[in-house]
Amino acid sequence: MLNKSHIQVLKRIVGEENCYDDKAHLVAYCYDATKERYEPEAVVFPRNESDVSAVLTYCNDNKIPIIPRGAGSGFTGGALPVKGGIVLAMERHFNRILEIDEKNLIARVQPGVVNKIFQEAVEAKGLFYPPDPASQEYSTLGGNVSENAGGMRAAKYGITKDYVMALRAVLPNGDIIRAGKKTIKDVAGFNVAGILIASEGSLAVITEITLKLIAKPKFARSAMGVFNDIESAMNAVYKTMASGITPVAMEFLDNLSINAVEERFHKGLPTNAGAILITQVDGDLEQQLDFQLDILEQRFKENGCIDFKIAQNDEEAQNLWFARRNVSQSITIYGKKKLNEDITVPRSALPELLNRISALSGKYGFKIPCFGHTGDGNVHVNVMVKDPSDKAELQKGYECIEEIFKIAIELEGTLSGEHGIGLSKAPFMRLAFSEAEMDLFARIKKAFDPHNILNPGKMGL
Amino acid sequence: MLNKSHIQVLKRIVGEENCYDDKAHLVAYCYDATKERYEPEAVVFPRNESDVSAVLTYCNDNKIPIIPRGAGSGFTGGALPVKGGIVLAMERHFNRILEIDEKNLIARVQPGVVNKIFQEAVEAKGLFYPPDPASQEYSTLGGNVSENAGGMRAAKYGITKDYVMALRAVLPNGDIIRAGKKTIKDVAGFNVAGILIASEGSLAVITEITLKLIAKPKFARSAMGVFNDIESAMNAVYKTMASGITPVAMEFLDNLSINAVEERFHKGLPTNAGAILITQVDGDLEQQLDFQLDILEQRFKENGCIDFKIAQNDEEAQNLWFARRNVSQSITIYGKKKLNEDITVPRSALPELLNRISALSGKYGFKIPCFGHTGDGNVHVNVMVKDPSDKAELQKGYECIEEIFKIAIELEGTLSGEHGIGLSKAPFMRLAFSEAEMDLFARIKKAFDPHNILNPGKMGL
C-alpha cells in the first residue's frame, strides 16, 4: 500500500504537477479497452529518462508495483494496475518524434507518440511505417512495441517487431540500458531488444524507440472477392499467398459479419455470401499492380470466388474497405458483450479453424462472427453473449472461448496474434506452454525484475 | 576435468559409436575459422533431442562445459571449447530437412543442415531462403541462427533472425522447450526465440528450426559502378538506398581490394578506381528491374560514378561478381595474417568510417583493404599484418583494430554485423556495452544456464 510519505517522495522526484493520488486521476487511469477496472494508488507522469530511473529505483527499493501505460487502448488488460501501485503514464512527456533520419531510413521516437501521428509524419517525407493496428488513431508506439502490435498490412510488411531496431529502456533497478543498434546487422551481445518487444511492460520501461522505415510504395489498389462458402474463401487465401504474390492485406468477413455491417449501414453487401475477401496490392509500378491483381483474380476464381471486383478509383476502394472498417462495431447487434479473441494459425489451417468454430457455434448456441487478417492467419473470433448479466450464459461464453483456444493450439497456432496475454488470456497460458516453458519465463522475468514490481500479475507469471 | 566414468556415462546415453575421447577426434573438433585451437575432452554426436536432453542434464549435474557445434566455420571462436569439456557435434544426426511446407511458405529443419543444401532444396520448389553468409557452402543453419548470420542479400531481404519463426531447444537443465510459432503473428509469452538467435550457443542447444520462406523472384540483374574515390562511392550507397529502391545487394571493393583481385586474376578491373560498387536488383517483372536500374544509375552518376555497366547476360553478371567473390582470398597478398572485422555502421556514416580507417592505415603503417556489404552498412575491414611472428607488429595490429572498433561505436555502429563476439571480440564488449548492460547479459545467461556449462568463456561473460 502506498502511503503519504511515498507520494511525497514521488512528488519530489517528478514535481508536484506530475504526481497525483486524487480520486479523479485514479479513476482516469483505471481502465483499458477490456472494460475491466482497477484503480492505481498514484499516477505519475515522468518528465524524462532520469525521472523514470529514479521512480523505478524507489519502487524497487520499496517493492511498489509500477505499471507503464501508453494510451490504455489494449485489449488484454496489459495497462491495468491489478496489484495497485503506480501507473507510470508516458503520454504527457514522452510524446515527441525525436528524429526522422531520411539518410538511413530510420526514426527515433519516444514511447508516447501515437502510431497514426508518427505514420503521417513519415509519410510527409515520402517514407512509410507499415504497422497499422486497428487502434492506430490513439494507441502509442510504446504500447505497440510492448504488445508487438500487428495490423492489416502484416501479411506483406510484418509486424512491429520487424521495425524495431533499437530501444532505450530503464530496468526495475533504475539502470538505463540501450539495446540494439541503428544498423540492419548487429550481433554483439544478447538480443535484449528482441525480448523487450511483446514483454507487455513486465521487464523494463521503454524510454526511446528506434524504428526502421521504408520508402512509401507509389501505387496501391484494392479488390474484393465474394465466395459462397467460407471454406472456399480460406482456401483462396492460403493458395494466393503460396503462389508467390504477397498482397499488403487479405482481410475477410464471414456471413454473420457481412450481415451485421449491412444491417447497420445498408451498403448493398452480398448478404448471401459465405465470406468476402478484401485485399490490397501495392508497388512502385502500375504493371506490378496489374501483375499481382491478375494472379489474385485467378487464384480466387479457381477457389470458388463468384464475384471479383477491382476498385477503379479511391472512392471505390474506400467502399470496398468500408465493411472491414466498420465490422467490429457492427457485430454488437448479436449480443451486448463480445468475447473477442485474436486467434492466429498457419494459413493452411484457416479452413479447418473456421469449420470447427462454426461447429462450436452450434454446440454452444452463440453467434460467433469472425473476421480479420487472414493474409497472416490472424482471425478475430467474437463469441457474442446476448446478456452478460446472465452469469450462466457468460460462463458458457468463456468455456466456448477456451475450446477455441484449444483448437488454435492444436492447429499449431497461438493464443494471441496481436493483442497480447495481459490479464485476459493469462488463465490460458498453460494451454499453450509447458511447465518448463513457464518456468523459463519466470526466470527471465526474475533476471530483469527480481522483486516483481513491473506490471505484476500479468501473463500468467 | 572429464574422467573415464564421465565418458562411460556419455557412451551409455548416445551409444559407443557417438562418443569419442581419442586424440584424433579431439584434434578434429578443436578448430574453427579463427585458426585458434582448443581441444575438447570428448566429442559427442547426439542422435536425437532426447540424447541432447540427457547429455545436458548430465553435464549440468556434473558442471561439465558443453559446446554446441555446427560446421565449425565461425570467425570468432564461437565453437571452440576454451574451457575444455564436451563438443556436442550436431552435423552427424541433426542434418535433415524435416518439412518444406509450400502451403504456408515455411520449412522445418534440423540445426546441422548446411545453408546451401537448404537453399537448393527450397529453390527446387520455386521458393527462396535469402540469408546467404559467405560460408553458405559449409556453414549450418544452426550455426547461422546462433550467430544470426547475414550475407550479401541483407540490404533487401534481411538476416537470419528475420526468417526464424520458431525453435525447439534444450535448456542446460535438460528441459525441452518450443519458442515461437509457425505464424507471422504471435504475442503469447516472452520472445524466447528472439533471444536464442545470436546467443552463440550459450543459452540453449537448438534442436529444430522453423524458417520463413518467400517466393523466389523471377528475375535478377547485376550492375557495376566505378568511382574515382571511396567517399563518392559511399555517398552513392546511402543516397541510392534512401531514394526508395532496395537493391538485393550493394557490395563494394576499395582500391586495395580491386588491385589485389587484379594482381591475382588479371580480369581487367579498373585498378585506378577509388572503389567499385557491385549491385543486383530483382523482381517478378522485367519492368521492375529496369525501373530500379534506372534510378540506381542516376544516383550513382549524381555521386561521382564514372562508369556504369549493366550485365547483359548471366556470364557478364558472373564477371561483375567475380571480384567480390574472390576478394577475401586475394587480399592475402598484403600480409600473412589478416585481422578481419565486420564493422557495421548506419549507411550515412560509411564515408566517415572509410575516411577514418584510411587515416589509421597511415598512422599504423598497415594496409587495410576494405570491402563488403555497404547496402546494409556492413564493411569487412582487414588489417593486414605482414609478419605475424613479429610480436610487436601483431600487437600494433590489435591496437589498430581496437581503434577501428572505437570509431564504429562512435558512429553508432556495432562491433559485429554478422560474425558474432565469441572469443575474438570478447575483450571489446566493454567498448560497446555499459556495466549495466553487461550485468543484464550475465543475469540473462544465469536465467538459462545457472551453472555456466553452455559454451563458457565467450561473449565477455
PDB file of C-alpha atoms in Angstrom, chain A residues 101-106 108 127 147-152 154-155 158-159 161-162 164 171 173 175-179 181-192 194-195 197-200 202-203 215 218 238-239 241-245 284-285 287-289 291 295 342 344-349 373 375-378 409 412-421 429 432-437 439-448 450 459 461, chain B residues 101-106 108 127 147-152 154-155 158-159 161-162 164 171 173 175-179 181-192 194-195 197-200 202-203 215 218 238-239 241-245 284-285 287-289 291 295 342 344-349 373 375-378 409 412-421 429 432-437 439-448 450 459 461:
ATOM      1  CA  ASP A 101      16.644  10.172 -40.446  1.00  0.00           C
ATOM      2  CA  GLU A 102      15.973  10.175 -44.177  1.00  0.00           C
ATOM      3  CA  LYS A 103      19.570   9.229 -44.950  1.00  0.00           C
ATOM      4  CA  ASN A 104      19.298   5.916 -43.148  1.00  0.00           C
ATOM      5  CA  LEU A 105      15.530   5.337 -43.273  1.00  0.00           C
ATOM      6  CA  ILE A 106      15.278   5.321 -39.508  1.00  0.00           C
ATOM      7  CA  ARG A 108      13.764   7.776 -33.223  1.00  0.00           C
ATOM      8  CA  LEU A 127       8.560   7.288 -46.146  1.00  0.00           C
ATOM      9  CA  GLU A 147       2.365  -5.772 -27.235  1.00  0.00           C
ATOM     10  CA  ASN A 148       4.133  -6.323 -30.582  1.00  0.00           C
ATOM     11  CA  ALA A 149       1.134  -4.881 -32.400  1.00  0.00           C
ATOM     12  CA  GLY A 150       0.175  -6.189 -35.807  1.00  0.00           C
ATOM     13  CA  GLY A 151      -2.419  -4.813 -38.161  1.00  0.00           C
ATOM     14  CA  MET A 152      -3.798  -5.266 -41.635  1.00  0.00           C
ATOM     15  CA  ALA A 154       1.273  -7.632 -41.705  1.00  0.00           C
ATOM     16  CA  ALA A 155       0.844 -10.175 -44.496  1.00  0.00           C
ATOM     17  CA  GLY A 158       5.273  -7.772 -40.998  1.00  0.00           C
ATOM     18  CA  ILE A 159       4.564  -6.536 -37.518  1.00  0.00           C
ATOM     19  CA  LYS A 161       8.982  -6.321 -34.103  1.00  0.00           C
ATOM     20  CA  ASP A 162      10.117  -6.257 -37.731  1.00  0.00           C
ATOM     21  CA  VAL A 164      12.196  -2.107 -34.034  1.00  0.00           C
ATOM     22  CA  LEU A 171      15.322  -1.643 -15.698  1.00  0.00           C
ATOM     23  CA  ASN A 173      16.765  -1.345 -10.526  1.00  0.00           C
ATOM     24  CA  ASP A 175      19.707   1.025 -14.724  1.00  0.00           C
ATOM     25  CA  ILE A 176      19.360   2.759 -18.088  1.00  0.00           C
ATOM     26  CA  ILE A 177      20.191   0.422 -20.980  1.00  0.00           C
ATOM     27  CA  ARG A 178      20.389   0.593 -24.733  1.00  0.00           C
ATOM     28  CA  ALA A 179      19.504  -2.494 -26.744  1.00  0.00           C
ATOM     29  CA  LYS A 181      21.560  -0.539 -32.979  1.00  0.00           C
ATOM     30  CA  LYS A 182      20.713   1.734 -35.875  1.00  0.00           C
ATOM     31  CA  THR A 183      22.185  -0.913 -38.172  1.00  0.00           C
ATOM     32  CA  ILE A 184      20.418  -3.725 -40.025  1.00  0.00           C
ATOM     33  CA  LYS A 185      23.093  -6.120 -38.871  1.00  0.00           C
ATOM     34  CA  ASP A 186      24.151  -6.271 -35.227  1.00  0.00           C
ATOM     35  CA  VAL A 187      25.217  -9.438 -33.466  1.00  0.00           C
ATOM     36  CA  ALA A 188      27.022  -8.101 -30.420  1.00  0.00           C
ATOM     37  CA  GLY A 189      25.575  -9.284 -27.130  1.00  0.00           C
ATOM     38  CA  PHE A 190      22.213 -10.890 -26.381  1.00  0.00           C
ATOM     39  CA  ASN A 191      19.213  -9.609 -28.331  1.00  0.00           C
ATOM     40  CA  VAL A 192      17.711  -7.717 -25.409  1.00  0.00           C
ATOM     41  CA  GLY A 194      14.067  -8.768 -29.042  1.00  0.00           C
ATOM     42  CA  ILE A 195      12.873  -9.881 -25.637  1.00  0.00           C
ATOM     43  CA  ILE A 197       9.293  -6.432 -27.571  1.00  0.00           C
ATOM     44  CA  ALA A 198       5.995  -8.061 -26.599  1.00  0.00           C
ATOM     45  CA  SER A 199       7.024  -8.248 -22.946  1.00  0.00           C
ATOM     46  CA  GLU A 200       3.953  -6.202 -22.012  1.00  0.00           C
ATOM     47  CA  SER A 202       6.865  -6.511 -17.420  1.00  0.00           C
ATOM     48  CA  LEU A 203      10.652  -6.392 -17.934  1.00  0.00           C
ATOM     49  CA  ALA A 215      10.093   4.051 -48.880  1.00  0.00           C
ATOM     50  CA  LYS A 218       3.922   4.762 -55.107  1.00  0.00           C
ATOM     51  CA  TYR A 238      -3.536 -19.584 -48.496  1.00  0.00           C
ATOM     52  CA  LYS A 239      -3.323 -20.625 -52.131  1.00  0.00           C
ATOM     53  CA  MET A 241      -0.178 -16.391 -50.644  1.00  0.00           C
ATOM     54  CA  ALA A 242       1.551 -19.656 -51.580  1.00  0.00           C
ATOM     55  CA  SER A 243       1.579 -18.762 -55.261  1.00  0.00           C
ATOM     56  CA  GLY A 244       4.227 -16.133 -54.777  1.00  0.00           C
ATOM     57  CA  ILE A 245       2.493 -12.795 -54.646  1.00  0.00           C
ATOM     58  CA  ASP A 284       6.192   1.368 -57.461  1.00  0.00           C
ATOM     59  CA  LEU A 285       4.933   0.493 -60.938  1.00  0.00           C
ATOM     60  CA  GLN A 287       2.436  -3.011 -64.098  1.00  0.00           C
ATOM     61  CA  GLN A 288       3.339  -4.622 -60.789  1.00  0.00           C
ATOM     62  CA  LEU A 289      -0.158  -3.975 -59.526  1.00  0.00           C
ATOM     63  CA  PHE A 291       0.504  -8.446 -62.398  1.00  0.00           C
ATOM     64  CA  ILE A 295      -2.780 -13.702 -60.185  1.00  0.00           C
ATOM     65  CA  ASP A 342      -7.304 -12.810 -31.935  1.00  0.00           C
ATOM     66  CA  THR A 344      -3.756 -17.000 -35.269  1.00  0.00           C
ATOM     67  CA  VAL A 345      -2.961 -20.221 -37.117  1.00  0.00           C
ATOM     68  CA  PRO A 346      -0.768 -21.171 -40.086  1.00  0.00           C
ATOM     69  CA  ARG A 347      -2.730 -20.016 -43.147  1.00  0.00           C
ATOM     70  CA  SER A 348      -3.397 -23.508 -44.469  1.00  0.00           C
ATOM     71  CA  ALA A 349      -5.211 -24.330 -41.217  1.00  0.00           C
ATOM     72  CA  HIS A 373      -6.326 -10.606 -41.174  1.00  0.00           C
ATOM     73  CA  GLY A 375      -3.310 -12.996 -45.018  1.00  0.00           C
ATOM     74  CA  ASP A 376      -1.273 -13.767 -41.936  1.00  0.00           C
ATOM     75  CA  GLY A 377      -3.615 -16.385 -40.455  1.00  0.00           C
ATOM     76  CA  ASN A 378      -4.973 -13.968 -37.842  1.00  0.00           C
ATOM     77  CA  ILE A 409      -3.126 -24.554 -30.275  1.00  0.00           C
ATOM     78  CA  GLU A 412      -0.182 -25.065 -34.350  1.00  0.00           C
ATOM     79  CA  GLY A 413      -1.494 -21.571 -33.800  1.00  0.00           C
ATOM     80  CA  THR A 414      -1.205 -19.152 -30.911  1.00  0.00           C
ATOM     81  CA  LEU A 415      -3.386 -17.724 -28.138  1.00  0.00           C
ATOM     82  CA  SER A 416      -2.774 -14.243 -29.435  1.00  0.00           C
ATOM     83  CA  GLY A 417      -1.677 -12.845 -32.751  1.00  0.00           C
ATOM     84  CA  GLU A 418      -1.571  -9.220 -31.712  1.00  0.00           C
ATOM     85  CA  HIS A 419      -3.448  -8.400 -28.505  1.00  0.00           C
ATOM     86  CA  GLY A 420      -1.067  -9.981 -26.041  1.00  0.00           C
ATOM     87  CA  ILE A 421      -1.780 -12.049 -22.933  1.00  0.00           C
ATOM     88  CA  MET A 429      -1.136 -19.685 -20.850  1.00  0.00           C
ATOM     89  CA  ALA A 432      -0.034 -23.132 -24.831  1.00  0.00           C
ATOM     90  CA  PHE A 433       3.098 -23.530 -22.750  1.00  0.00           C
ATOM     91  CA  SER A 434       4.629 -26.422 -20.846  1.00  0.00           C
ATOM     92  CA  GLU A 435       5.749 -26.196 -17.258  1.00  0.00           C
ATOM     93  CA  ALA A 436       9.359 -25.972 -18.486  1.00  0.00           C
ATOM     94  CA  GLU A 437       8.458 -23.039 -20.723  1.00  0.00           C
ATOM     95  CA  ASP A 439       9.451 -21.805 -15.596  1.00  0.00           C
ATOM     96  CA  LEU A 440      11.799 -20.255 -18.132  1.00  0.00           C
ATOM     97  CA  PHE A 441       9.508 -17.227 -18.491  1.00  0.00           C
ATOM     98  CA  ALA A 442       9.591 -16.848 -14.709  1.00  0.00           C
ATOM     99  CA  ARG A 443      13.395 -16.995 -14.657  1.00  0.00           C
ATOM    100  CA  ILE A 444      13.626 -14.404 -17.455  1.00  0.00           C
ATOM    101  CA  LYS A 445      11.225 -12.182 -15.544  1.00  0.00           C
ATOM    102  CA  LYS A 446      13.412 -12.545 -12.467  1.00  0.00           C
ATOM    103  CA  ALA A 447      16.589 -11.679 -14.397  1.00  0.00           C
ATOM    104  CA  PHE A 448      15.046  -8.316 -15.257  1.00  0.00           C
ATOM    105  CA  PRO A 450      13.740  -9.691  -9.225  1.00  0.00           C
ATOM    106  CA  MET A 459       0.970 -13.088 -18.485  1.00  0.00           C
ATOM    107  CA  LEU A 461       3.627 -15.245 -14.266  1.00  0.00           C
TER     108      LEU A 461
ATOM    109  CA  ASP B 101       5.552 -26.567 -46.257  1.00  0.00           C
ATOM    110  CA  GLU B 102       4.616 -24.941 -49.556  1.00  0.00           C
ATOM    111  CA  LYS B 103       1.132 -24.108 -48.322  1.00  0.00           C
ATOM    112  CA  ASN B 104       2.439 -21.836 -45.590  1.00  0.00           C
ATOM    113  CA  LEU B 105       5.856 -20.921 -47.016  1.00  0.00           C
ATOM    114  CA  ILE B 106       7.626 -22.429 -44.058  1.00  0.00           C
ATOM    115  CA  ARG B 108      11.343 -27.099 -40.565  1.00  0.00           C
ATOM    116  CA  LEU B 127      10.817 -20.849 -53.042  1.00  0.00           C
ATOM    117  CA  GLU B 147      25.407 -16.228 -34.838  1.00  0.00           C
ATOM    118  CA  ASN B 148      22.477 -14.508 -36.600  1.00  0.00           C
ATOM    119  CA  ALA B 149      24.333 -14.785 -39.899  1.00  0.00           C
ATOM    120  CA  GLY B 150      23.947 -12.086 -42.519  1.00  0.00           C
ATOM    121  CA  GLY B 151      25.187 -12.123 -46.083  1.00  0.00           C
ATOM    122  CA  MET B 152      25.050 -10.162 -49.297  1.00  0.00           C
ATOM    123  CA  ALA B 154      20.650  -8.464 -46.294  1.00  0.00           C
ATOM    124  CA  ALA B 155      20.132  -4.970 -47.702  1.00  0.00           C
ATOM    125  CA  GLY B 158      17.306  -9.014 -44.014  1.00  0.00           C
ATOM    126  CA  ILE B 159      19.265 -11.503 -41.991  1.00  0.00           C
ATOM    127  CA  LYS B 161      16.633 -13.512 -37.485  1.00  0.00           C
ATOM    128  CA  ASP B 162      14.128 -12.174 -39.985  1.00  0.00           C
ATOM    129  CA  VAL B 164      13.363 -17.656 -37.825  1.00  0.00           C
ATOM    130  CA  LEU B 171      17.992 -25.926 -21.823  1.00  0.00           C
ATOM    131  CA  ASN B 173      18.779 -28.469 -17.136  1.00  0.00           C
ATOM    132  CA  ASP B 175      14.170 -29.150 -20.325  1.00  0.00           C
ATOM    133  CA  ILE B 176      12.943 -29.293 -23.910  1.00  0.00           C
ATOM    134  CA  ILE B 177      11.234 -26.075 -24.958  1.00  0.00           C
ATOM    135  CA  ARG B 178       9.488 -24.705 -28.018  1.00  0.00           C
ATOM    136  CA  ALA B 179       9.766 -20.993 -28.729  1.00  0.00           C
ATOM    137  CA  LYS B 181       5.169 -20.386 -33.764  1.00  0.00           C
ATOM    138  CA  LYS B 182       4.528 -21.169 -37.406  1.00  0.00           C
ATOM    139  CA  THR B 183       2.519 -17.949 -37.578  1.00  0.00           C
ATOM    140  CA  ILE B 184       3.616 -14.471 -38.654  1.00  0.00           C
ATOM    141  CA  LYS B 185       1.890 -13.017 -35.622  1.00  0.00           C
ATOM    142  CA  ASP B 186       2.440 -14.480 -32.168  1.00  0.00           C
ATOM    143  CA  VAL B 187       2.480 -12.439 -28.989  1.00  0.00           C
ATOM    144  CA  ALA B 188       1.971 -15.081 -26.327  1.00  0.00           C
ATOM    145  CA  GLY B 189       4.751 -15.238 -23.753  1.00  0.00           C
ATOM    146  CA  PHE B 190       8.247 -13.788 -23.861  1.00  0.00           C
ATOM    147  CA  ASN B 191      10.040 -13.864 -27.216  1.00  0.00           C
ATOM    148  CA  VAL B 192      12.429 -16.641 -26.240  1.00  0.00           C
ATOM    149  CA  GLY B 194      14.336 -13.852 -30.259  1.00  0.00           C
ATOM    150  CA  ILE B 195      16.914 -14.137 -27.530  1.00  0.00           C
ATOM    151  CA  ILE B 197      19.041 -16.132 -32.001  1.00  0.00           C
ATOM    152  CA  ALA B 198      22.588 -14.739 -31.883  1.00  0.00           C
ATOM    153  CA  SER B 199      23.168 -16.183 -28.406  1.00  0.00           C
ATOM    154  CA  GLU B 200      26.141 -18.146 -29.760  1.00  0.00           C
ATOM    155  CA  SER B 202      25.416 -20.016 -24.692  1.00  0.00           C
ATOM    156  CA  LEU B 203      21.768 -20.263 -23.599  1.00  0.00           C
ATOM    157  CA  ALA B 215       8.612 -16.934 -53.301  1.00  0.00           C
ATOM    158  CA  LYS B 218      11.601 -14.455 -61.187  1.00  0.00           C
ATOM    159  CA  TYR B 238      23.299   5.635 -48.909  1.00  0.00           C
ATOM    160  CA  LYS B 239      21.708   8.051 -51.355  1.00  0.00           C
ATOM    161  CA  MET B 241      19.083   3.298 -50.585  1.00  0.00           C
ATOM    162  CA  ALA B 242      17.441   6.484 -49.294  1.00  0.00           C
ATOM    163  CA  SER B 243      15.812   7.179 -52.646  1.00  0.00           C
ATOM    164  CA  GLY B 244      13.373   4.355 -52.228  1.00  0.00           C
ATOM    165  CA  ILE B 245      14.703   1.428 -54.197  1.00  0.00           C
ATOM    166  CA  ASP B 284       8.888 -10.621 -60.793  1.00  0.00           C
ATOM    167  CA  LEU B 285       8.674  -8.275 -63.777  1.00  0.00           C
ATOM    168  CA  GLN B 287       9.934  -3.547 -65.928  1.00  0.00           C
ATOM    169  CA  GLN B 288      10.632  -3.553 -62.211  1.00  0.00           C
ATOM    170  CA  LEU B 289      14.266  -4.330 -62.892  1.00  0.00           C
ATOM    171  CA  PHE B 291      12.904   0.872 -63.111  1.00  0.00           C
ATOM    172  CA  ILE B 295      17.271   5.031 -60.511  1.00  0.00           C
ATOM    173  CA  ASP B 342      32.917  -6.968 -39.733  1.00  0.00           C
ATOM    174  CA  THR B 344      28.726  -2.132 -39.276  1.00  0.00           C
ATOM    175  CA  VAL B 345      27.541   1.472 -39.131  1.00  0.00           C
ATOM    176  CA  PRO B 346      24.418   3.348 -40.252  1.00  0.00           C
ATOM    177  CA  ARG B 347      24.836   3.750 -44.016  1.00  0.00           C
ATOM    178  CA  SER B 348      25.204   7.518 -43.940  1.00  0.00           C
ATOM    179  CA  ALA B 349      28.268   7.098 -41.698  1.00  0.00           C
ATOM    180  CA  HIS B 373      28.023  -5.260 -47.777  1.00  0.00           C
ATOM    181  CA  GLY B 375      23.925  -1.797 -48.674  1.00  0.00           C
ATOM    182  CA  ASP B 376      23.420  -2.552 -45.005  1.00  0.00           C
ATOM    183  CA  GLY B 377      26.395  -0.575 -43.693  1.00  0.00           C
ATOM    184  CA  ASN B 378      28.489  -3.706 -43.108  1.00  0.00           C
ATOM    185  CA  ILE B 409      30.883   2.618 -31.843  1.00  0.00           C
ATOM    186  CA  GLU B 412      26.596   4.473 -33.735  1.00  0.00           C
ATOM    187  CA  GLY B 413      27.697   1.196 -35.256  1.00  0.00           C
ATOM    188  CA  THR B 414      28.410  -2.215 -33.784  1.00  0.00           C
ATOM    189  CA  LEU B 415      31.385  -4.451 -33.008  1.00  0.00           C
ATOM    190  CA  SER B 416      29.973  -7.126 -35.242  1.00  0.00           C
ATOM    191  CA  GLY B 417      27.484  -7.126 -38.063  1.00  0.00           C
ATOM    192  CA  GLU B 418      27.468 -10.847 -38.665  1.00  0.00           C
ATOM    193  CA  HIS B 419      30.405 -12.755 -37.161  1.00  0.00           C
ATOM    194  CA  GLY B 420      29.403 -12.554 -33.527  1.00  0.00           C
ATOM    195  CA  ILE B 421      31.513 -11.904 -30.441  1.00  0.00           C
ATOM    196  CA  MET B 429      32.497  -5.893 -25.357  1.00  0.00           C
ATOM    197  CA  ALA B 432      30.199  -1.218 -26.721  1.00  0.00           C
ATOM    198  CA  PHE B 433      28.247  -2.023 -23.577  1.00  0.00           C
ATOM    199  CA  SER B 434      27.900  -0.328 -20.209  1.00  0.00           C
ATOM    200  CA  GLU B 435      28.333  -2.126 -16.929  1.00  0.00           C
ATOM    201  CA  ALA B 436      24.549  -2.164 -16.507  1.00  0.00           C
ATOM    202  CA  GLU B 437      24.159  -3.813 -19.920  1.00  0.00           C
ATOM    203  CA  ASP B 439      25.260  -7.141 -15.857  1.00  0.00           C
ATOM    204  CA  LEU B 440      21.938  -7.708 -17.589  1.00  0.00           C
ATOM    205  CA  PHE B 441      23.592 -10.093 -20.074  1.00  0.00           C
ATOM    206  CA  ALA B 442      25.032 -12.009 -17.120  1.00  0.00           C
ATOM    207  CA  ARG B 443      21.622 -12.254 -15.447  1.00  0.00           C
ATOM    208  CA  ILE B 444      20.012 -13.459 -18.687  1.00  0.00           C
ATOM    209  CA  LYS B 445      22.759 -16.057 -19.037  1.00  0.00           C
ATOM    210  CA  LYS B 446      22.096 -17.194 -15.488  1.00  0.00           C
ATOM    211  CA  ALA B 447      18.346 -17.474 -16.099  1.00  0.00           C
ATOM    212  CA  PHE B 448      19.056 -20.025 -18.824  1.00  0.00           C
ATOM    213  CA  PRO B 450      22.843 -21.137 -13.903  1.00  0.00           C
ATOM    214  CA  MET B 459      30.951 -13.048 -25.269  1.00  0.00           C
ATOM    215  CA  LEU B 461      30.510 -13.102 -19.865  1.00  0.00           C
TER     216      LEU B 461
END
